Every structure is written in C-alpha cells, then in structure tokens.
Short mmCIF file of C-alpha atoms in Angstrom, two decimals:
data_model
loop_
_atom_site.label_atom_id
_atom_site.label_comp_id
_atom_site.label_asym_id
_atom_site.label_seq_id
_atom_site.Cartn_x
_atom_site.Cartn_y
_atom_site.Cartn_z
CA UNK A 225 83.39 -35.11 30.31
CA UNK A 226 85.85 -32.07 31.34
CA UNK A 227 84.45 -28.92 31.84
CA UNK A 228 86.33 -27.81 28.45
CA UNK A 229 85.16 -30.06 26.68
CA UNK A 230 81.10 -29.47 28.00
CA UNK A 231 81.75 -25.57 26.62
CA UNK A 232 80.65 -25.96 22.93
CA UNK A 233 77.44 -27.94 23.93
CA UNK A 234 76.68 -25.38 26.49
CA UNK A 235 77.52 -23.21 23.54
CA UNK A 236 75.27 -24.63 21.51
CA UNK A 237 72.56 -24.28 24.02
CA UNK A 238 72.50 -20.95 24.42
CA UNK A 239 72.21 -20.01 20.97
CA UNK A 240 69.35 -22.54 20.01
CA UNK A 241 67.77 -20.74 23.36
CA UNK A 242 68.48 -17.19 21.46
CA UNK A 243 67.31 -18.73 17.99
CA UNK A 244 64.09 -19.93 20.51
CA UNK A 245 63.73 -16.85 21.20
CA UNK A 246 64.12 -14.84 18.00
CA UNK A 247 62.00 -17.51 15.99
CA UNK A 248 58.89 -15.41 14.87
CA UNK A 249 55.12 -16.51 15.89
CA UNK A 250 53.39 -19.03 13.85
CA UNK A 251 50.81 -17.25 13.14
CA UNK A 252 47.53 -18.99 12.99
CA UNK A 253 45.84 -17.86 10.15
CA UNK A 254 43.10 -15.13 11.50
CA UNK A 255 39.53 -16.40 10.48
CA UNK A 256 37.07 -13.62 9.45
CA UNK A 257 35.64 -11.76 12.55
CA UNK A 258 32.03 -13.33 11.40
CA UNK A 259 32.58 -16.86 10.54
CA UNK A 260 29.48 -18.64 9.21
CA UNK A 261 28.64 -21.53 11.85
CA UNK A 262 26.77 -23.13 8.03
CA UNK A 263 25.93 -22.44 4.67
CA UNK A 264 23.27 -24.40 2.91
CA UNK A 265 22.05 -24.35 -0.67
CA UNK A 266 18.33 -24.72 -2.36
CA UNK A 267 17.47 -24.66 0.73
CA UNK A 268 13.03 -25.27 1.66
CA UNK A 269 12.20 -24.51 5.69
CA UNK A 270 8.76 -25.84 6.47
CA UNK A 271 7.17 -24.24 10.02
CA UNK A 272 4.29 -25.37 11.84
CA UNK A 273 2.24 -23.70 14.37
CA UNK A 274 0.81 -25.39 17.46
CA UNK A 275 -1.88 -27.63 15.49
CA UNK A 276 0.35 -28.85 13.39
CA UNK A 277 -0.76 -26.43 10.35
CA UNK A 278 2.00 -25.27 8.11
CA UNK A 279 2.32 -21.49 9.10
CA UNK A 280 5.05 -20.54 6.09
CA UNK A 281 7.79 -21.88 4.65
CA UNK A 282 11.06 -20.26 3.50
CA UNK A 283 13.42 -21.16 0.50
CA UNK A 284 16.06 -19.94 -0.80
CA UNK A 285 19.14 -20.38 -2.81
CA UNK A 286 21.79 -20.04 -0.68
CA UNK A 287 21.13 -19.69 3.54
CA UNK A 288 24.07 -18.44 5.68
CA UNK A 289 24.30 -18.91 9.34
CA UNK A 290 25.85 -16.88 11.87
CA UNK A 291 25.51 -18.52 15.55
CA UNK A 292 27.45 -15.21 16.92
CA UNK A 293 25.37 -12.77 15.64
CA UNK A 294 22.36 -15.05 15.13
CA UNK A 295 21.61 -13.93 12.07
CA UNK A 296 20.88 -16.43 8.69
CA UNK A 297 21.53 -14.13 5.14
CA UNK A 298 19.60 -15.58 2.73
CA UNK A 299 20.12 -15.54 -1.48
CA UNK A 300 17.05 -15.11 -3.25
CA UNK A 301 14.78 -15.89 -0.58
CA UNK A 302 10.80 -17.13 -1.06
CA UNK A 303 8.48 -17.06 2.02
CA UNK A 304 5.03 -18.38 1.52
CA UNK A 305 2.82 -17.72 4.46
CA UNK A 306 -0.47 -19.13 4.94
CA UNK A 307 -3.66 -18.42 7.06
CA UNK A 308 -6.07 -20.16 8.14
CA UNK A 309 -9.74 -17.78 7.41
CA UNK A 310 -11.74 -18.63 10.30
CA UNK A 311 -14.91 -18.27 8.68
CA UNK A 312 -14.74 -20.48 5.83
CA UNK A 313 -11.07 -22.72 7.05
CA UNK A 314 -10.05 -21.54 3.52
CA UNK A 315 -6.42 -20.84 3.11
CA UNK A 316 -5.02 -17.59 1.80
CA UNK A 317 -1.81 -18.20 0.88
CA UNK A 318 0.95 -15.10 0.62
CA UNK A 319 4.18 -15.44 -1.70
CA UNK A 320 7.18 -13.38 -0.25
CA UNK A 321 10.45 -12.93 -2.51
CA UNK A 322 13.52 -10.62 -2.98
CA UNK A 323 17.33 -10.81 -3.99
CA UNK A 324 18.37 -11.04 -0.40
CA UNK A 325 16.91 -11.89 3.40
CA UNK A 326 18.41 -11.76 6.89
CA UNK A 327 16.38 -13.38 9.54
CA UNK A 328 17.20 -12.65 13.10
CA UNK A 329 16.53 -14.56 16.19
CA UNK A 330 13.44 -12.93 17.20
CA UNK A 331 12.04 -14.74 13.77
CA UNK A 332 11.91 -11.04 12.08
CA UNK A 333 12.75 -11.68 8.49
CA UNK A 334 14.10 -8.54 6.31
CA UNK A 335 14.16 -8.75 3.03
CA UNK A 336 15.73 -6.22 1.06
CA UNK A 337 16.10 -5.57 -3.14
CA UNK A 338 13.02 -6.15 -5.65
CA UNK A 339 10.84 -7.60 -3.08
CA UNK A 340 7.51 -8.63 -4.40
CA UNK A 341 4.39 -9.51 -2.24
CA UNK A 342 1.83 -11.51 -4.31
CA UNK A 343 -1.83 -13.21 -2.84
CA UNK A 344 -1.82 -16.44 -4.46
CA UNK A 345 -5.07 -17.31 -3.77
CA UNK A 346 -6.40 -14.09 -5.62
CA UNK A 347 -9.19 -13.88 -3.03
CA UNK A 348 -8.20 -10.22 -1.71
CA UNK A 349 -8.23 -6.45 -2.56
CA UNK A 350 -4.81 -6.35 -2.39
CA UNK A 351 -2.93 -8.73 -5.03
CA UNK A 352 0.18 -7.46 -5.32
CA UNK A 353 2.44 -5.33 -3.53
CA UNK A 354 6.76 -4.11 -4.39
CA UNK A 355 8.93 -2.01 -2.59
CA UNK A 356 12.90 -2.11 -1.87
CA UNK A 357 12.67 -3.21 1.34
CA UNK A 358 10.23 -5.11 3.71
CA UNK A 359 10.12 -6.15 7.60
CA UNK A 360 8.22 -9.43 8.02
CA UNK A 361 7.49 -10.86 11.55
CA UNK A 362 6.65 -14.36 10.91
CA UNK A 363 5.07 -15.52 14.18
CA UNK A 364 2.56 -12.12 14.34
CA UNK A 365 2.44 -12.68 10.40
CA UNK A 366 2.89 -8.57 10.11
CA UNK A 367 4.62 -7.06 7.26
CA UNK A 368 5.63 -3.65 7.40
CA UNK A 369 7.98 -1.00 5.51
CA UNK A 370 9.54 2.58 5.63
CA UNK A 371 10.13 2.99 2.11
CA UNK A 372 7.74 4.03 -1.19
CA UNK A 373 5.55 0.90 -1.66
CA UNK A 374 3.40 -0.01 -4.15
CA UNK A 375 0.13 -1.89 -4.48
CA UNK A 376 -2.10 -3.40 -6.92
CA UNK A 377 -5.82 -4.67 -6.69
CA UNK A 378 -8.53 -5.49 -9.11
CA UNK A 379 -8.79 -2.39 -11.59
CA UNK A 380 -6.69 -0.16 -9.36
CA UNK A 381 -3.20 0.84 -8.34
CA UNK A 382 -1.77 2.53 -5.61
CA UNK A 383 0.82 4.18 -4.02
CA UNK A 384 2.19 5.69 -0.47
CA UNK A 385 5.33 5.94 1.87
CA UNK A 386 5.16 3.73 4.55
CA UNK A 387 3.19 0.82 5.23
CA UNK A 388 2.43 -1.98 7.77
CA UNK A 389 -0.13 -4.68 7.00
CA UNK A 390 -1.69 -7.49 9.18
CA UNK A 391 -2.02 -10.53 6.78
CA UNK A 392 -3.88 -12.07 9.72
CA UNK A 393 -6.83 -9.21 10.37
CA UNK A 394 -6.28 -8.49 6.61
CA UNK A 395 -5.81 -4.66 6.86
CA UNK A 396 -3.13 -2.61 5.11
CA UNK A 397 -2.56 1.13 6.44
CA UNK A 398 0.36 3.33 4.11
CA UNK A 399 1.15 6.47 5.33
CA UNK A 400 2.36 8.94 3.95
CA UNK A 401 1.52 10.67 -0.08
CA UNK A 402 -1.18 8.45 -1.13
CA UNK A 403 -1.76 8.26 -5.13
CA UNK A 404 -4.19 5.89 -5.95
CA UNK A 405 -6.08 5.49 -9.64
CA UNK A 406 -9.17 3.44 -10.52
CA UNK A 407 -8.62 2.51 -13.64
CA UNK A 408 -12.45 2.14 -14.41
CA UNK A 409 -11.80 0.91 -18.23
CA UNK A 410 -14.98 0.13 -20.12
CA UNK A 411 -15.71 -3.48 -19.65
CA UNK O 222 -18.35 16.84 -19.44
CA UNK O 223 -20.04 13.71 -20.46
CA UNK O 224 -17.16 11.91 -21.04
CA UNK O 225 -15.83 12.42 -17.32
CA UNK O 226 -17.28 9.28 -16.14
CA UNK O 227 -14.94 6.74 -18.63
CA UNK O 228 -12.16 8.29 -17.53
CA UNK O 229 -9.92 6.72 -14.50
CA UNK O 230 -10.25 8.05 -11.09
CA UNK O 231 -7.14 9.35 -9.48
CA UNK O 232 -7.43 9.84 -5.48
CA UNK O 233 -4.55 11.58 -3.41
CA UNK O 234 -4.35 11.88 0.35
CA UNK O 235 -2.22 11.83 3.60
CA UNK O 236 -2.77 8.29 4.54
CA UNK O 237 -4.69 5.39 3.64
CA UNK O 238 -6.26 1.97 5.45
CA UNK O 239 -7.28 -1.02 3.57
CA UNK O 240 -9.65 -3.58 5.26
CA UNK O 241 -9.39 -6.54 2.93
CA UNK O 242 -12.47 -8.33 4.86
CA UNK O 243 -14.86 -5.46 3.56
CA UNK O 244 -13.07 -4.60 0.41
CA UNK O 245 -13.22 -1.13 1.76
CA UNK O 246 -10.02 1.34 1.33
CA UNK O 247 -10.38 4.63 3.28
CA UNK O 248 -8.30 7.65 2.30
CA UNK O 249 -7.74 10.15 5.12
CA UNK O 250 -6.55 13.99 5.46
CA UNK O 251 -6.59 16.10 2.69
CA UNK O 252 -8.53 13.57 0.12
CA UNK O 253 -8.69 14.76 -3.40
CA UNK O 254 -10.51 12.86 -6.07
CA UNK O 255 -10.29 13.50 -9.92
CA UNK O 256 -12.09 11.88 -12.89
CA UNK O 257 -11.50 14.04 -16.33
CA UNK O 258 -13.63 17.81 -15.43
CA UNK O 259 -14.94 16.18 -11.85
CA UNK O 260 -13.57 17.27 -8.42
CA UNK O 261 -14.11 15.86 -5.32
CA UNK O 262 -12.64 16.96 -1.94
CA UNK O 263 -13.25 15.84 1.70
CA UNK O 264 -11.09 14.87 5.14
CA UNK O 265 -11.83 11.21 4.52
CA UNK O 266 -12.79 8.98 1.27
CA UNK O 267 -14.34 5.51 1.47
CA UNK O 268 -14.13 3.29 -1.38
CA UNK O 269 -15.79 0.23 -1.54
CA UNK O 270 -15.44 -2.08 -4.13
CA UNK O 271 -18.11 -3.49 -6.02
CA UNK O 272 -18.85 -6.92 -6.81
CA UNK O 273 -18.56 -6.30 -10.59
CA UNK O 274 -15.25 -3.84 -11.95
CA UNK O 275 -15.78 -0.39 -12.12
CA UNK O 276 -18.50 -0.85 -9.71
CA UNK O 277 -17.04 0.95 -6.43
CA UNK O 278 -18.76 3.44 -4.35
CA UNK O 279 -17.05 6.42 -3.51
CA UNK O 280 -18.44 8.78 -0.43
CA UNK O 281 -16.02 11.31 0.42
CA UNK O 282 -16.84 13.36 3.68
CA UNK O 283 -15.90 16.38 5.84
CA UNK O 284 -17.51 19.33 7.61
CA UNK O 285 -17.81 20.22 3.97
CA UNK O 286 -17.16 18.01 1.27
CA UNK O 287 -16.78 19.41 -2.35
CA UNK O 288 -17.70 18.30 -5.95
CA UNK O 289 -17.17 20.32 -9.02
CA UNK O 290 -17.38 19.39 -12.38
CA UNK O 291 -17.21 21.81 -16.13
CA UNK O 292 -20.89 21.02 -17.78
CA UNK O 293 -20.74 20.46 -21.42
CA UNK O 294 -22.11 23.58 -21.90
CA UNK O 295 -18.67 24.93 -20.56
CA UNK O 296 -20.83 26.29 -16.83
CA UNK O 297 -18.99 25.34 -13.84
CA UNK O 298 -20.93 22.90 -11.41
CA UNK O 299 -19.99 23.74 -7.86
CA UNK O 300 -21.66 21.87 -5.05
CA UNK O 301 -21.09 20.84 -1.38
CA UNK O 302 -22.67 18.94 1.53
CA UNK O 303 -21.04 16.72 4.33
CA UNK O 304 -21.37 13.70 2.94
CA UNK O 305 -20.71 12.86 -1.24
CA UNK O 306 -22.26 9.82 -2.59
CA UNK O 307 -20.59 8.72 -5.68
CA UNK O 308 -22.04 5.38 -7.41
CA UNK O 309 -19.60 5.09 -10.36
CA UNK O 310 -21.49 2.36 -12.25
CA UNK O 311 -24.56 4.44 -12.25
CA UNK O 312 -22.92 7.83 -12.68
CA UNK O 313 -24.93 9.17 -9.90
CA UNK O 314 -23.97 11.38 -6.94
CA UNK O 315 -25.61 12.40 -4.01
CA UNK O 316 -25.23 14.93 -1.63
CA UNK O 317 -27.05 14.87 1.88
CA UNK O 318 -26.60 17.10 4.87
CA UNK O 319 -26.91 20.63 4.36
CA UNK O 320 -26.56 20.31 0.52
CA UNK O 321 -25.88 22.99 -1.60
CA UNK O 322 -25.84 23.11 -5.66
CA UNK O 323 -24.00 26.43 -7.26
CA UNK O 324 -24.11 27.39 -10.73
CA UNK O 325 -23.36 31.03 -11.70
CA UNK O 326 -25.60 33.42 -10.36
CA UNK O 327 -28.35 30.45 -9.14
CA UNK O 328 -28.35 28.45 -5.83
CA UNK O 329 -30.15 25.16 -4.28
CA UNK O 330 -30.08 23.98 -0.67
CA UNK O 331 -31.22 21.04 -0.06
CA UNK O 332 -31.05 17.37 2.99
CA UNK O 333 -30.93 15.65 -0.34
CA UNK O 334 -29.27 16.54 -3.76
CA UNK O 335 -28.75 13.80 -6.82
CA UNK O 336 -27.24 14.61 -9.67
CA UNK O 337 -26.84 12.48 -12.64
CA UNK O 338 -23.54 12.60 -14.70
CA UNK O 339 -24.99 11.62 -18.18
CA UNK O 340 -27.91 13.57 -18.47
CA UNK O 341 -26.72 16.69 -15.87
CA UNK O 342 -30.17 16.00 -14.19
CA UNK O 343 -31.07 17.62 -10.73
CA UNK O 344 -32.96 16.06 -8.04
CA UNK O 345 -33.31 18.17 -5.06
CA UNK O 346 -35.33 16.47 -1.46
CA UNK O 347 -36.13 18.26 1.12
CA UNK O 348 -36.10 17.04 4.52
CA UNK O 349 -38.27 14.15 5.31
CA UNK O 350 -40.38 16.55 7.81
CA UNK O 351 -40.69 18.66 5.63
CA UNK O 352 -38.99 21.45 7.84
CA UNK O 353 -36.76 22.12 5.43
CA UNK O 354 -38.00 23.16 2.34
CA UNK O 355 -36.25 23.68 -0.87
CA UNK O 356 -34.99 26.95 -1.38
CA UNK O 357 -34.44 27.21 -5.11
CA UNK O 358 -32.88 31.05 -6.17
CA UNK O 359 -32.51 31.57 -9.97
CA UNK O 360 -32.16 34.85 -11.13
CA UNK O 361 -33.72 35.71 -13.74
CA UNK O 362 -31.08 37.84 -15.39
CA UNK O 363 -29.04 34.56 -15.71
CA UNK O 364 -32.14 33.23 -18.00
CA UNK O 365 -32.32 35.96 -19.83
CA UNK O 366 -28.67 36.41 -20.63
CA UNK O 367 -28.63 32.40 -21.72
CA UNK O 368 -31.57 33.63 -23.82
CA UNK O 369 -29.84 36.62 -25.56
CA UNK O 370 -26.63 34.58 -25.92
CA UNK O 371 -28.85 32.26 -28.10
CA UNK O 372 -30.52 34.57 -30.07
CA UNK O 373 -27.06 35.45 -31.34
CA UNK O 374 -25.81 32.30 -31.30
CA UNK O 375 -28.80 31.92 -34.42
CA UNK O 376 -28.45 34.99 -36.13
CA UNK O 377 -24.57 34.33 -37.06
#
C-alpha cells in the first residue's frame, strides 16, 4: 500500500481518536449516598441473654439496614422485653411500640412518634406510659426520655418532663413539672 | 368541707421517683397536694399505695410541712408539723414533731396531732415523757363572739 493511498485510513484514525475523545462519560448511574445493605418486611427478632432466656424481641413492619452508618430504621416497630424477678422467677413482661425505630450499633433503640409503653403482666405501679419520643438501651434494659411523658397506674395519672426508668431495679424518676392526680373515685 | 375527702387528689412538684418494688412514688421540691378545700405542702411527698384503691398513704414532710383545709362552718384550719400523715381511706391525718393546730384567734402545740376529716375531731398527744405538755390557748373572746353570732343567727 502507497503512502497515498494509507492517507484516508490514517484519516480515519485520527478522527475516531477525536470522536474517542469527545464521546461524553457513561455515566454510571449515582446510587443514593445511604444505600440500604437490606430491607426486610414483618419482620420478628428474638434475643437471648447468656442462659439462654429470651431477653426481648423486636418486630416490625418494615426493617431497613444501613451497614455504613450501622443503623436499622424500623416501620412500626414492637419491642417486648422481659425480666426475669429474682424473687419469685416470675416474668414481667414490657410491650414497646411507635410509628418508627432506629437502632444503632451500640443496641440503643430510639423510637420516635406515638410511642406507648404498656406492663403486660399488670403486676406494677406503673402500667402505662406515652410520650413522642423514647431512648431504650436493650442490653441495660433502661428506658429514658427528654420530652413531656406520661404515666398511668392503678387509680392515678401522672405527668413530668423528663424521665429515665430501670425496668430491671423497677424505678422510674421524671424530672421536671410533676402533675400527678389520684383519682380516689368511690369504689 | 366534708366532702373534701371524695374528691381526687392532685399533687405537683419539681421531680418525682417511682420504686415499683415498694409501690412507693416520692414527689420532691416544692410538693403541693390538693383534695377539694385541703392543702398540703412539704419539700418531699411519699405515697404509698395501698393494697385496696383509694387506699394510699400520703406523708408529706419538710422543716415545716403545711395542711389547711375551709371547715364546714366556713373557719379556716391551718396546721403544721414536720412530718403530715395522711391515711386517705380513713380520712385521718396526723401531725408529729413540733405540731401546731391554728384556728382564728386559738392555738395547739402538740408531738402528736390527729385530726379526723369527717367529723373535724381533734386529738392532741403530748410527748411520751410527758415533757411536753399540751399547751392549749383559746381565747375566750373567740367563744363568746361564736356565741353572740348565734344568738342572732336565732333571733332572725
């Protein structure tokens, strides 16, 4: 082949080179910054402590799992915690719910909207407790919040800012504007 | 009034703790209990809850700890001590340590005071050794104006 007749190829080269060149980026579709590593639905979480007792379980409707900012968001979460009452090995069992729950590594659970605390077993002075927002640590089985809460027990309601409870030593302490009424009906 | 006692009991205060074990709640700081006429005020308030409903026992205390209540015959009821015993099943409150009973013009000190909601019965003790005695101060212009105020109450 000539030299004249090699000049359209090399031609042809140099603009497929330019074309190269000018060709824009493929871009790969940019996944969210937070990707869920899973999502799982009707989810039920059963957790044991060292003897093999169930120490709480956690369901929800809809669990999503972040391994990069180890965090699972939770739809309509339920915790039910139980503990064991020395005395008597009874169980007093704890019910836990809200609209939505993030759990964090350190196995701190918040729930957040309408949450409801309710003793199942009925066998304490508090039966009932709502507020907006609630900080559970499920290994130390503490529950605690910064916001107004709201309590009920056997012929009495009360009120306060600010609360942390032990479900384990069974003590409640609220802190701040206390209201409390006895209803004292006639029996 | 008599009809203090059905009424509910509304407690306010700084903070609170709840001890589930001994069904006791203690209100701390600034503790003010109501119930219709009655008053109660102290630095702390225990409550602990009866076996029955409407069974608790209330003892508010504080360097002095205050009850007041309007009689039914419209006289206030002021008294104080450091410690106020109130057993709302039985309608019955006692004061001990340095108790004190106002009304009007007359005054009682007493270790012991116990005063009964439904019949506005006084029962004043005086120290178990009998140091203290009980140092009762009516004046008898108070009687006699309840007397006068009677007399005309009749002739109208």
């Amino acid at each position: 082949m000539s030299k004249r007749q090699a000049i359209p190829y090399i031609l042809l080269l140099i603009v497929f080179l330019i074309w190269l060149y000018l060709k824009p980026q493929q871009e790969l579709t940019a996944l969210s910054e937070h990707h869920p590593s899973y999502i799982a639905y009707n989810i039920t979480n059963d957790h044991f402590n060292e003897m093999g007792q169930i120490s709480h379980q956690v369901f929800a409707t809809k669990a999503t799992s972040y391994s990069d900012k180890e965090i699972t968001v939770f739809e309509n979460p339920k915790v039910l915690i139980y503990i064991q009452n020395e005395q008597d090995n009874s169980i007093t069992t704890w019910q836990v719910t809200s609209e939505n729950g993030a759990l964090s590594e350190d196995n701190k659970l918040v729930l957040s909207d309408d949450v409801w605390v309710k003793n199942l077993s009925l066998d304490q002075l508090v039966q009932t407790m709502s507020t907006e927002q609630l900080t559970i640590l499920l290994a130390e089985k503490e529950i605690s919040s910064e916001l107004l809460v709201h309590w009920q027990g056997p012929q009495m309601e009360q009120q306060g800012i600010g609360m942390w409870a032990s479900l384990v030593s069974e003590e409640l302490i609220v802190k701040k504007q206390i209201k409390a009424v006895y209803l004292n009906e006639a029996q | 009034l008599e009809s203090d006692y059905d009424q509910p009991i509304n407690v306010s205060s700084v903070s609170q703790h709840a001890q589930m074990k001994s069904n006791t709640v203690t209100f701390n700081e600034d503790v003010l209990l109501t119930q219709g006429t009655i008053k109660i005020t102290g630095d702390k308030l225990t409550v602990i809850r009866g076996k029955k409903a409407n069974h608790e026992i209330m003892i508010a205390e504080g360097k002095v700890a205050t009850f007041y209540q309007l009689q039914d015959d419209g006289k206030p009821f002021d008294a104080e001590a450091n410690t106020i015993h109130y057993d709302v099943a039985n309608a019955k409150i006692t004061l001990t340590g340095n108790a004190q009973v106002k009304q009007l013009d007359s005054q009682i000190n007493g270790e012991k005071i116990i005063y009964l909601l439904e019949t506005e019965e006084l029962t004043v003790e005086s120290d178990k050794a009998g140091q203290q005695r009980v140092k009762t101060v009516f004046l008898p212009a108070q009687f006699e104006k309840n007397d006068e105020s009677k007399q005309q109450a009749e002739d109208k």
